[in-house]
Tab-separated table of C-alpha atoms in Angstrom:
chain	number	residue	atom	x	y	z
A	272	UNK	CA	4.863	-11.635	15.179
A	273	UNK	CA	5.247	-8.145	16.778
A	274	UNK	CA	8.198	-7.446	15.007
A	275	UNK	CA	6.708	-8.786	11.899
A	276	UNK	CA	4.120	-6.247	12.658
A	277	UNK	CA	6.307	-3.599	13.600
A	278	UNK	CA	7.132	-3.169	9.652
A	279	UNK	CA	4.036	-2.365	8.056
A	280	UNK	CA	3.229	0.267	11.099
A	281	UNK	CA	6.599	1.990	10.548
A	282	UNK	CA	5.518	1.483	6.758
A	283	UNK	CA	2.270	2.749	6.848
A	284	UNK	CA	2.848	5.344	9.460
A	285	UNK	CA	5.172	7.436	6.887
A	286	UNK	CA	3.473	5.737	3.637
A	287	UNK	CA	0.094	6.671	5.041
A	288	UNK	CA	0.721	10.254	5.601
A	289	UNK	CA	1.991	10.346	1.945
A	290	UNK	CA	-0.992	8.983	-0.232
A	291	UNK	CA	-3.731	10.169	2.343
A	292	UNK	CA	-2.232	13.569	2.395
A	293	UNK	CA	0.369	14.100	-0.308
A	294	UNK	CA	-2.322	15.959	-3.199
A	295	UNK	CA	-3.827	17.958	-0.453
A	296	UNK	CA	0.011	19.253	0.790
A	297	UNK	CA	1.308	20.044	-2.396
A	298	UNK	CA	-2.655	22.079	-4.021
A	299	UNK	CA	-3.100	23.822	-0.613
A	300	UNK	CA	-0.210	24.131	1.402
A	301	UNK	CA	2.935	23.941	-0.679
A	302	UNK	CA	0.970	26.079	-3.560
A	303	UNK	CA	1.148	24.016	-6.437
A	304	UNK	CA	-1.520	23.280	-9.143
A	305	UNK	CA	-4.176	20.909	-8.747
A	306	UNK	CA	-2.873	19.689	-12.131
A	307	UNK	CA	1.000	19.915	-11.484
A	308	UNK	CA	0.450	17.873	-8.295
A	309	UNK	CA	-1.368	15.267	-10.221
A	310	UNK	CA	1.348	14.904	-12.446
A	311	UNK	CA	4.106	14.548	-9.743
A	312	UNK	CA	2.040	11.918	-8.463
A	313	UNK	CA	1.482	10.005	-11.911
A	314	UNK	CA	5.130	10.447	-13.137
A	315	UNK	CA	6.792	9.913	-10.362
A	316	UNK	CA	4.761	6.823	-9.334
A	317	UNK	CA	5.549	5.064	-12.913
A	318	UNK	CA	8.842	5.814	-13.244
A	319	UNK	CA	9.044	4.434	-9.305
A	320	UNK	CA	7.186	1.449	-9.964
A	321	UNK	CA	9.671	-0.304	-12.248
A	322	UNK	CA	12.644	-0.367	-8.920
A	323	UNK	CA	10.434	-2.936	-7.811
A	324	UNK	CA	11.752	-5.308	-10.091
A	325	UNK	CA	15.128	-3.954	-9.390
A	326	UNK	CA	14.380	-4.374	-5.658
A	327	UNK	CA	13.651	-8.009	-5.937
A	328	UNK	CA	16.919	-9.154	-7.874
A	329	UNK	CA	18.641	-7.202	-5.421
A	330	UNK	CA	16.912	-9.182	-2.460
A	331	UNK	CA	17.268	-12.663	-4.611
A	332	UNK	CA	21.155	-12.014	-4.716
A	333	UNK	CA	21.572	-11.380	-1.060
A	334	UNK	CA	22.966	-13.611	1.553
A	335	UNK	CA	24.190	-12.666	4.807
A	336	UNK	CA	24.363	-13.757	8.409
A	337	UNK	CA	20.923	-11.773	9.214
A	338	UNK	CA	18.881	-13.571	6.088
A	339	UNK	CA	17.685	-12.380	3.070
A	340	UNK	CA	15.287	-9.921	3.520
A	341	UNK	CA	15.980	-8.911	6.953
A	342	UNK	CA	19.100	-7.093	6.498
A	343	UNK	CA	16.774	-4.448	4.826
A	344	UNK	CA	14.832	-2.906	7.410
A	345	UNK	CA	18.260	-2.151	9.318
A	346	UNK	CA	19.867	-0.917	6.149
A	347	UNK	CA	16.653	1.133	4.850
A	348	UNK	CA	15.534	2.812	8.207
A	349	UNK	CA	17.202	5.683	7.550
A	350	UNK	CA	16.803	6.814	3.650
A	351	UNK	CA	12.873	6.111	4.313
A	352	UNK	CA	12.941	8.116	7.421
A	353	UNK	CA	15.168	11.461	6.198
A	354	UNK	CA	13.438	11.411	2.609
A	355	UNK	CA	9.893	11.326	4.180
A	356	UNK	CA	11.239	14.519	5.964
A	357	UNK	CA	12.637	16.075	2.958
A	358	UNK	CA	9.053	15.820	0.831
A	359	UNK	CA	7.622	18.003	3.858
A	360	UNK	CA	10.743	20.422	3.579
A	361	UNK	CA	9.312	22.674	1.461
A	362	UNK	CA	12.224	25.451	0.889
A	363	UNK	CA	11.018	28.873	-0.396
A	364	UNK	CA	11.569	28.233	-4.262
A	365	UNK	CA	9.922	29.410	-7.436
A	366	UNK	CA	6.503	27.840	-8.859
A	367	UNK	CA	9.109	25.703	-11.003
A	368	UNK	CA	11.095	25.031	-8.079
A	369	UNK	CA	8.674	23.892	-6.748
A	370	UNK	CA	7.712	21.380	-8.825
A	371	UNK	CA	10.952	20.069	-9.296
A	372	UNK	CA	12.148	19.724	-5.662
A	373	UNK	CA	8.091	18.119	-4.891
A	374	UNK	CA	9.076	15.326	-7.829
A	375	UNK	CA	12.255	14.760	-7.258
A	376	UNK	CA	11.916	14.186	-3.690
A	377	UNK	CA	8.754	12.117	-3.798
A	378	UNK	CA	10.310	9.995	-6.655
A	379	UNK	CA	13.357	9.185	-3.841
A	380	UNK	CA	11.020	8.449	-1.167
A	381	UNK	CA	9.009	6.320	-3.265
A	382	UNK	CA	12.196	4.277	-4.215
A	383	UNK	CA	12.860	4.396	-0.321
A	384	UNK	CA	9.804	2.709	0.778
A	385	UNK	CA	9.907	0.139	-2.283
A	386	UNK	CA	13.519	-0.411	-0.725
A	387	UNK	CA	11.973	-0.945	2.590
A	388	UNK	CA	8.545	-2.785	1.991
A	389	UNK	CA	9.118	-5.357	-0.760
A	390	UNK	CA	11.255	-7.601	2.288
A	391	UNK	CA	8.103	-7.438	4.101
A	392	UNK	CA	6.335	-8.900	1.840
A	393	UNK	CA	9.170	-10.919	0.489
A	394	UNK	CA	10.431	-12.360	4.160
A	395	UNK	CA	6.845	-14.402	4.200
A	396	UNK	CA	7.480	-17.012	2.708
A	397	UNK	CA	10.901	-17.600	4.652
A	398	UNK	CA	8.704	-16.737	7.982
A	399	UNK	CA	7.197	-20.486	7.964
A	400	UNK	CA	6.305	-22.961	5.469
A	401	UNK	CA	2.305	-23.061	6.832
A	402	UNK	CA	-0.512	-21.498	4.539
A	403	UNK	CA	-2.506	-21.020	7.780
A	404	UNK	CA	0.534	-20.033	9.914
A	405	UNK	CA	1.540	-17.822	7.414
A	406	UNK	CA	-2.041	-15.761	6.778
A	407	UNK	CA	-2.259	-15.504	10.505
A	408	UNK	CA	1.431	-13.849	10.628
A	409	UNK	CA	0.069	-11.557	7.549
A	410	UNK	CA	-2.920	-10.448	9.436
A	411	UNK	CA	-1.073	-9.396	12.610
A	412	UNK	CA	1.431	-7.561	10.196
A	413	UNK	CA	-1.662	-6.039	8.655
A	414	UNK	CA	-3.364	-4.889	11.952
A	415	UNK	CA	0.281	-3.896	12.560
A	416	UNK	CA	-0.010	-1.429	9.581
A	417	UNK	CA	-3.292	-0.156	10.569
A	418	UNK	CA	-2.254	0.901	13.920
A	419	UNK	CA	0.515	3.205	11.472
A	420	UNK	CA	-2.211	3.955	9.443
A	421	UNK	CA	-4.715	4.963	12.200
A	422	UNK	CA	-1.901	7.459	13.634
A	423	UNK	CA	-1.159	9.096	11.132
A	424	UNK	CA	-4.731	9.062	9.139
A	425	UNK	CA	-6.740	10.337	12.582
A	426	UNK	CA	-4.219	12.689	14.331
A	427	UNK	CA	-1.505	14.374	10.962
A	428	UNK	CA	-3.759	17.284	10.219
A	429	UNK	CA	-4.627	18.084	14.032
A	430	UNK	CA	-0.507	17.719	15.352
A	431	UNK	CA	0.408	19.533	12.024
A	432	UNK	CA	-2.503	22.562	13.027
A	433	UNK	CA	-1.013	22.192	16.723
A	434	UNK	CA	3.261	22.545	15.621
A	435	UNK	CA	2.736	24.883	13.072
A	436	UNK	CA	0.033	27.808	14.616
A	437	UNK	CA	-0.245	30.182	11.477
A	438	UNK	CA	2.347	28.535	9.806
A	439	UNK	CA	0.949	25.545	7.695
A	440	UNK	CA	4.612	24.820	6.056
A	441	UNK	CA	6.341	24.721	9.752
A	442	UNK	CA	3.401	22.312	11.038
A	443	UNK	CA	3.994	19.492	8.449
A	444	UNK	CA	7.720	19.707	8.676
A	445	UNK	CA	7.835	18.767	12.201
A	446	UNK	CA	4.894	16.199	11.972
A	447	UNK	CA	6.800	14.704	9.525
A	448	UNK	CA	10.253	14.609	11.899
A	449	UNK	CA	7.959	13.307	14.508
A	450	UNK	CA	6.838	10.814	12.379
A	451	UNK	CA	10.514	9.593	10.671
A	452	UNK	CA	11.577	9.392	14.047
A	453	UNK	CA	9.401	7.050	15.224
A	454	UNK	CA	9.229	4.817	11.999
A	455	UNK	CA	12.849	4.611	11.997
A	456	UNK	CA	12.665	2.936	15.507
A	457	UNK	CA	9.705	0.294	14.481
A	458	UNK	CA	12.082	-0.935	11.338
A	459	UNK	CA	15.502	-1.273	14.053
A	460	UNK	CA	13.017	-3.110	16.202
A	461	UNK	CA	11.728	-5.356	13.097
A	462	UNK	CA	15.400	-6.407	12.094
A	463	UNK	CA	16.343	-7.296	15.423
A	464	UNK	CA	13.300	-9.313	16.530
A	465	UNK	CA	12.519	-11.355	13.521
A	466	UNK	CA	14.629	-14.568	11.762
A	467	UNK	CA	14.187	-16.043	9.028
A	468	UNK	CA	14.163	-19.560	7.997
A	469	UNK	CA	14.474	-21.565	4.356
A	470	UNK	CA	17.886	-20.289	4.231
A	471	UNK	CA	18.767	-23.571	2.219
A	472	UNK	CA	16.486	-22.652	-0.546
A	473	UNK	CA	17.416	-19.057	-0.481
A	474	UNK	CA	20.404	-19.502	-3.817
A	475	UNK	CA	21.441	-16.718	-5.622
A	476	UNK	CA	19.668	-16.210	-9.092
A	477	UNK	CA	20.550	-14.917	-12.441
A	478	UNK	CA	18.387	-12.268	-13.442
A	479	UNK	CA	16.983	-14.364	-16.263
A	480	UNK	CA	15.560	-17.234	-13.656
A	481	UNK	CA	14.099	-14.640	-11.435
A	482	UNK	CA	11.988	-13.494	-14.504
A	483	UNK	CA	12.089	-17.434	-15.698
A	484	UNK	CA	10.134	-18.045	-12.030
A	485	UNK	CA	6.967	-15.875	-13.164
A	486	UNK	CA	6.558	-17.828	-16.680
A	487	UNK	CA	3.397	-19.469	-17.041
A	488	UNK	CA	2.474	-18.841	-13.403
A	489	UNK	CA	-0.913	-17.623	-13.749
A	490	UNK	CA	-2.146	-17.074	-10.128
A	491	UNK	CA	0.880	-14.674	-9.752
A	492	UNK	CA	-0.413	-12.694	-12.652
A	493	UNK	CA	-3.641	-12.874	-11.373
A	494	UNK	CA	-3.130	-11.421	-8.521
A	495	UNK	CA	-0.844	-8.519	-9.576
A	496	UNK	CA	-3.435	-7.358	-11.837
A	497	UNK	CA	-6.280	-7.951	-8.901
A	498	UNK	CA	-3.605	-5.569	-6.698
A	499	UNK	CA	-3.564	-3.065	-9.122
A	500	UNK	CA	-7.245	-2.257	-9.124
A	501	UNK	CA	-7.437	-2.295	-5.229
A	502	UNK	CA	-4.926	0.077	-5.195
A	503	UNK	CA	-6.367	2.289	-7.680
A	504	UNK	CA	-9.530	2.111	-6.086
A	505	UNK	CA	-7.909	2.866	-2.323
A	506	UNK	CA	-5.778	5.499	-3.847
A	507	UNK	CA	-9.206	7.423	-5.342
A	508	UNK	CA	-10.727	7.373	-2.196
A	509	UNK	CA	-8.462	8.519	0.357
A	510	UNK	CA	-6.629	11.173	-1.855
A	511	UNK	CA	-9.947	13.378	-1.814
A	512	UNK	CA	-11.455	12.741	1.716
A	513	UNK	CA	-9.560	16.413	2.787
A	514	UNK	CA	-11.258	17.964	-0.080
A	515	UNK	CA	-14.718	16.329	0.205
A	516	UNK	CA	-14.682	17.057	3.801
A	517	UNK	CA	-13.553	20.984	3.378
A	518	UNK	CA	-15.706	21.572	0.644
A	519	UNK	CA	-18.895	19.219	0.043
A	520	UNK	CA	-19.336	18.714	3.487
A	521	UNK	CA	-18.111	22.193	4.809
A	522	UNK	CA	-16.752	20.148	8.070
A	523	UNK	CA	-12.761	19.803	7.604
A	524	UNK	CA	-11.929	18.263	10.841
A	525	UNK	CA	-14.622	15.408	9.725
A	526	UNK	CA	-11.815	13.783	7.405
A	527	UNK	CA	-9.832	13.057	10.679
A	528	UNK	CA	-13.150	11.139	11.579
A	529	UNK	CA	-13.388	9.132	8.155
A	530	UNK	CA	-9.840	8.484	8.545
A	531	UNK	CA	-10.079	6.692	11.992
A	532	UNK	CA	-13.199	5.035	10.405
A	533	UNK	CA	-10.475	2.916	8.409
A	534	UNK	CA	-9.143	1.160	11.122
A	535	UNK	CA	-12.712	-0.950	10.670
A	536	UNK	CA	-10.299	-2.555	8.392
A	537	UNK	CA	-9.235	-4.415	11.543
A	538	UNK	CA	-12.347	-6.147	11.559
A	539	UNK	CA	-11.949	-7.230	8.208
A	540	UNK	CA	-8.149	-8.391	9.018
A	541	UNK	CA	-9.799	-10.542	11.875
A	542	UNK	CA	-12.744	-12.173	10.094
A	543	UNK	CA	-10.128	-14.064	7.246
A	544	UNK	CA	-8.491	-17.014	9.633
A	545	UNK	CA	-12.140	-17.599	9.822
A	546	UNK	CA	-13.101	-16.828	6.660
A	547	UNK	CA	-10.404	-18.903	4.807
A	548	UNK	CA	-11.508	-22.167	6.778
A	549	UNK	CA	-15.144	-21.802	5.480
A	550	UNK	CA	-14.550	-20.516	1.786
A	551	UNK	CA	-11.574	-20.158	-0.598
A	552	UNK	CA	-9.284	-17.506	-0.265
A	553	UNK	CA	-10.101	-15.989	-3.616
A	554	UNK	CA	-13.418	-16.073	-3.044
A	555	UNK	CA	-12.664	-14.176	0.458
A	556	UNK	CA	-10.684	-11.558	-1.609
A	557	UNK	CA	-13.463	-11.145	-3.930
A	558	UNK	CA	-15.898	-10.561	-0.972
A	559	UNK	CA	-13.784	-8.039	0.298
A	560	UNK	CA	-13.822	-6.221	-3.054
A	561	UNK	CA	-16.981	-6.319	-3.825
A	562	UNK	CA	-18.696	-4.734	0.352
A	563	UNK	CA	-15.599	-2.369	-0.860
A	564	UNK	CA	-17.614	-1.204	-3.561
A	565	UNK	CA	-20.770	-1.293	-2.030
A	566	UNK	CA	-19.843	1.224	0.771
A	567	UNK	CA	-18.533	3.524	-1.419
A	568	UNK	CA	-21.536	3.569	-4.440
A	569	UNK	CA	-23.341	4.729	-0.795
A	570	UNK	CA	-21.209	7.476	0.218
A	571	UNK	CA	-22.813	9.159	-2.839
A	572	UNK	CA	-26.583	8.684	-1.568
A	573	UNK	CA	-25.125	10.247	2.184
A	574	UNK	CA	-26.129	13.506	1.352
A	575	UNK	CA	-25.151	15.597	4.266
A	576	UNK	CA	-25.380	13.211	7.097
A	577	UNK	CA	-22.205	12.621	8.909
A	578	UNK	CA	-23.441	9.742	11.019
A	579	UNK	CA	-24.708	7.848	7.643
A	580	UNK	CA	-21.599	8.516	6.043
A	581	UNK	CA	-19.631	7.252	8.584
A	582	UNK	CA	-21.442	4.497	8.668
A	583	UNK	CA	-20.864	3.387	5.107
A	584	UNK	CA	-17.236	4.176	5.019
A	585	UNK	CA	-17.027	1.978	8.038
A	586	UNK	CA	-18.790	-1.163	5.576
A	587	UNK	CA	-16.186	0.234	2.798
A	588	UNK	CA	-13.432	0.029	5.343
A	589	UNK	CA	-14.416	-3.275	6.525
A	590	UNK	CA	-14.254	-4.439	2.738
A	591	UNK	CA	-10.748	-3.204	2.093
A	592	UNK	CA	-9.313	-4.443	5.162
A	593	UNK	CA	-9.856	-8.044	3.887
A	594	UNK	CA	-9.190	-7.002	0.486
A	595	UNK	CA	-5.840	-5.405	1.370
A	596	UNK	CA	-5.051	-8.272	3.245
A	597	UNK	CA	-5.470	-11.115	1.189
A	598	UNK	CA	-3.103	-11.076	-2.104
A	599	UNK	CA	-0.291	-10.105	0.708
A	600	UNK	CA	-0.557	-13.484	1.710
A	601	UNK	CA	-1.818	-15.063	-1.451
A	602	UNK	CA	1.765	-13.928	-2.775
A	603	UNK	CA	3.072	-16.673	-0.820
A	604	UNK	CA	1.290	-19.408	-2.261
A	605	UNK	CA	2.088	-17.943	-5.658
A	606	UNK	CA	5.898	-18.209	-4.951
A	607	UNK	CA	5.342	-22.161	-4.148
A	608	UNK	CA	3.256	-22.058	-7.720
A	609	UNK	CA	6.561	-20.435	-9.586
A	610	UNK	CA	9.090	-23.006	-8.295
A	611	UNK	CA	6.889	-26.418	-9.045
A	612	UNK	CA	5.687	-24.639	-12.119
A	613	UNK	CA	9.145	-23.593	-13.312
A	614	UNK	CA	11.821	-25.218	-10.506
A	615	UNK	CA	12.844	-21.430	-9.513
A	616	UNK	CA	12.005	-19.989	-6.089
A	617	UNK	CA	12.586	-16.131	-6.599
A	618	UNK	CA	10.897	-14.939	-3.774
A	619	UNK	CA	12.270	-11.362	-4.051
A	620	UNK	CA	11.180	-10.884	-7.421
A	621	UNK	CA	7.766	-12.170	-7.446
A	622	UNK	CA	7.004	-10.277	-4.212
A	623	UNK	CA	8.508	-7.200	-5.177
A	624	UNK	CA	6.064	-6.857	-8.142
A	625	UNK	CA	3.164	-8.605	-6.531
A	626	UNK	CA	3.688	-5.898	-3.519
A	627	UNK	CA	5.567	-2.973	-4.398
A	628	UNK	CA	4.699	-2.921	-7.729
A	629	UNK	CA	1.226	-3.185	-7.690
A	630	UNK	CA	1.304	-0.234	-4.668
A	631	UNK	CA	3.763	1.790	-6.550
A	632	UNK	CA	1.384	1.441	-10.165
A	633	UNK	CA	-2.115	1.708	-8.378
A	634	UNK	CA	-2.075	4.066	-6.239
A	635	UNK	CA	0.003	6.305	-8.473
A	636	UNK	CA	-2.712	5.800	-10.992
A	637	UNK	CA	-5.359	6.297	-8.146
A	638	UNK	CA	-4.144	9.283	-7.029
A	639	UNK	CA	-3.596	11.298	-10.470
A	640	UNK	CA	-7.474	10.138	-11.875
A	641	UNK	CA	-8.760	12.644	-9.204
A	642	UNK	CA	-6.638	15.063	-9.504
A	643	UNK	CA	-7.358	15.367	-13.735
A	644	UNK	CA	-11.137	15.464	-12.361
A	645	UNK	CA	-11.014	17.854	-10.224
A	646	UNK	CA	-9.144	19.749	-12.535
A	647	UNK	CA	-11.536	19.208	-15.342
A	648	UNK	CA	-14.151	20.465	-13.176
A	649	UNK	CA	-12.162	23.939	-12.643
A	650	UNK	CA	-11.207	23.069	-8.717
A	651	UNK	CA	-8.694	25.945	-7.121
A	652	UNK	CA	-7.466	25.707	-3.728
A	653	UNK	CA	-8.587	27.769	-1.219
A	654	UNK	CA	-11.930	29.352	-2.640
A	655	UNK	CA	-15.098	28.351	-2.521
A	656	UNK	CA	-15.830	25.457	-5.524
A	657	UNK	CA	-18.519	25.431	-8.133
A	658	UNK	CA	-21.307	23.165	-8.626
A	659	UNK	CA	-19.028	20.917	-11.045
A	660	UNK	CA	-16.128	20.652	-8.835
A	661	UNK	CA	-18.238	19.685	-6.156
A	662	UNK	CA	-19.687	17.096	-7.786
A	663	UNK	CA	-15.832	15.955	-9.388
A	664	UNK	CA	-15.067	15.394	-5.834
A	665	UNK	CA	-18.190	13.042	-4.857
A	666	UNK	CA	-17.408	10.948	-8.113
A	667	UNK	CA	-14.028	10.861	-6.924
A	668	UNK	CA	-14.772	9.447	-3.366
A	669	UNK	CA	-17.543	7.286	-4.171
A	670	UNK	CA	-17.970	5.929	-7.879
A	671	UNK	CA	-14.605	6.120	-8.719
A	672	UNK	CA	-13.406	3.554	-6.227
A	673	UNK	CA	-16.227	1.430	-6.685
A	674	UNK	CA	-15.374	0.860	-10.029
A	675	UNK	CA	-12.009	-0.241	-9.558
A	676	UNK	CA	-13.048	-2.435	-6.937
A	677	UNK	CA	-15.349	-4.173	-8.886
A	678	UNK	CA	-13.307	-4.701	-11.763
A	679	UNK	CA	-10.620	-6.430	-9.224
A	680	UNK	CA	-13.380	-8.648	-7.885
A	681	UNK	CA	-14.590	-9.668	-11.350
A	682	UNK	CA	-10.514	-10.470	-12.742
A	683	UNK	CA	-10.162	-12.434	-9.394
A	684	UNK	CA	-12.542	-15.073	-10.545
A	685	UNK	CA	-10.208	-16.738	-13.079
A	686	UNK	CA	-7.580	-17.446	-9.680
A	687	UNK	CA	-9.813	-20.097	-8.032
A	688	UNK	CA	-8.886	-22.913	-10.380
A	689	UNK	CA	-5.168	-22.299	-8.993
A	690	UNK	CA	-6.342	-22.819	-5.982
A	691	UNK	CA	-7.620	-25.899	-5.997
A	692	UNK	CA	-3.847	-27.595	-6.889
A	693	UNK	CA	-2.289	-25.701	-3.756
A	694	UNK	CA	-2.033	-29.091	-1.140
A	695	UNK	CA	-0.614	-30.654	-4.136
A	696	UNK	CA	2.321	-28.563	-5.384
A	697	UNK	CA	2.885	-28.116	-1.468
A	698	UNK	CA	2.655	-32.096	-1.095
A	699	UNK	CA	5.673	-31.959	-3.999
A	700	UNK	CA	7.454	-29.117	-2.847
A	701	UNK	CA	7.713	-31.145	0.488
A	702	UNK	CA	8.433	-34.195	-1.061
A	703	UNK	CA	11.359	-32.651	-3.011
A	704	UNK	CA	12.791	-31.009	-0.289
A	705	UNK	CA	13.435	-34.307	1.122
């Protein structure tokens, strides 16, 4: 279960830095436009989001001595760590340069990390055949990937201010070393500590049956969708918290704060064993959703109170830990669904868009909405904003989200009528396998 966990810190610990940082880096360190940045992060986020597909056939057809998806985080450790390292490069180029060399390389390390998560996600189900077993596994690999997240989220801009002095370009680079260095040692430590079992079910598939596995299987499409929309709405949120910090609050550090606020996601991780045993799971997701939204419509009532705020991203927090937690191991269930439904267990594939796709697609999506805000509302870097910009950025951090969130919670409805057949496609599965 460490191990297990040891993934989604590494993950999260480079990942983190990425999506909670990335638009800030590029508008006010690296010098690009608010508006070129956002569409790095929009193109390069599609055009990423369809390897996930790619990733999964890739993890159906393997077999070797380690498992199936295990083999990954020793053969992936190193592209994710160097091309995290190369996005905070940043060579003296030209404005177009720029731009280039900031797209190409975040397009890589976006491919990277889809190389290196979708096995996490996809390992699950070959982890254990028990729902319960398995959700408790998720949420340790969860907490495991807040610990990442809580690094990174609480202490990048202060070790970045610390390394760099009066150089803001020298200060990320070596963060970022600091950083790949110790991710790459969580994913060596992941490979050799966990094993996987179901290795009799684990055949190799034609492309045609891993797509054959998600026809007709409803609570997998469900839940992608339902992924999306947390995503987008996580995405909007923690993209802008520099920039509402710096400029609507006036109080940079205080984004540090908010950021170490998130690990009240960990309370939200350790309510859903006890959650799931009282209420279904989709209804547990949709909870989580919906005190998502809540907190953040209230960030916009805060005003100028830092302890009030706090408070309310803490509720938000609390909501997206369960609702970050949930479809992970919902995905799971949905792979049982796809092979009674359609006599095809393409764990990979399924997985790979349920996960990485859904990441890859929403937060993309998330990220680039703010960033065509702010630029509507006439935000440059570095100055003191207007009225409008200002008020782009508190849509950003506190609507915005909330909308997403809400739509998730409503789609997520339609999923609890899956539910309800789980113990008997399980009951079949079992029966078959004997």
């Amino acid at each position: 279960m460490l191990a297990y966990a040891s993934t989604d810190a590494a993950g999260n610990l480079l990942y983190t830095t990425v999506t909670t940082f990335i638009l800030y880096y590029y508008t006010d360190v690296f010098g690009l436009s608010v508006a070129a940045a956002g569409t790095i992060l929009l193109a390069a986020r599609i055009l990423d989001a369809f390897d996930a597909p790619v990733w999964g056939f890739i993890i159906d057809h393997t077999h070797t001595r380690w498992g199936q998806s295990r083999p990954y985080f020793l053969w992936m450790a190193f592209p994710f760590a160097i091309l995290f390292v190369l996005m905070f490069r940043s060579p003296q180029l030209s404005t177009t340069g720029k731009f280039w060399w900031a797209m190409i390389t975040y397009l890589l390390f976006g491919i990277s990390y889809t190389g290196m998560s979708t096995p996490i996600t996809s390992i699950l189900p070959n982890l254990s055949n028990d729902s319960d077993e398995r959700i408790k596994m998720n949420s340790t690999r969860m907490i495991g990937g807040n610990i990442g997240y809580f690094v990174t989220a609480t202490f990048t801009l202060g070790i970045a201010a610390f390394l760099g002095k009066d150089n803001a370009l020298l200060g990320w680079r070596n963060t970022a070393i600091i950083f790949a260095i110790i991710g790459f040692a969580l994913l060596l430590f992941a490979f050799f500590d966990t094993k996987e079992i179901n290795t009799n079910r684990q055949k190799a598939l034609p492309i045609k049956d891993s797509i054959k596995a998600a026809k007709s299987n409803w609570p997998w499409f469900i839940l992608v969708i339902v992924f999306v929309f947390y995503w987008l709405g996580n995405a909007s949120r923690t993209s802008v918290v520099v920039y509402y910090a710096q400029y609507n609050l006036g109080v940079k550090n205080f984004a540090s704060v908010l950021n170490a606020l998130v690990m009240f996601q960990m309370v939200g991780m350790l309510l859903i064993p006890l959650l799931v045993k009282k209420f279904k799971k989709a209804h547990v997701l949709i909870m989580g959703m919906t005190l998502a939204a809540i907190g953040q419509v209230l960030i916009a009532f805060a005003g100028q109170s830092l302890i009030f705020l706090a408070i309310v991203w803490s509720i938000a927090s609390i909501g997206t830990g369960i609702a970050v937690s949930m479809p992970f191991a919902m995905l799971s269930d949905t792979v049982d669904y796809g092979e009674w439904k359609n006599g095809i267990r393409a764990s990979g594939f399924l997985t790979a868009i349920g996960s990485s796709f859904a990441i890859k697609i929403g937060s993309g999506l998330g990220g680039w909405a703010p960033s065509m805000i702010l630029n509507h509302a006439g935000y440059k870097a570095g100055v003191t904003q207007s009225a409008t910009a200002l008020s782009a950025i508190k849509f950003s951090i506190s609507y915005l989200p909330a909308l997403f969130f809400i739509i998730g919670a409503a789609i997520m409805i339609f999923y609890v009528k899956y539910e309800k057949q789980e113990s008997t496609i399980k009951q079949a599965l079992a029966d078959h396998g004997e």
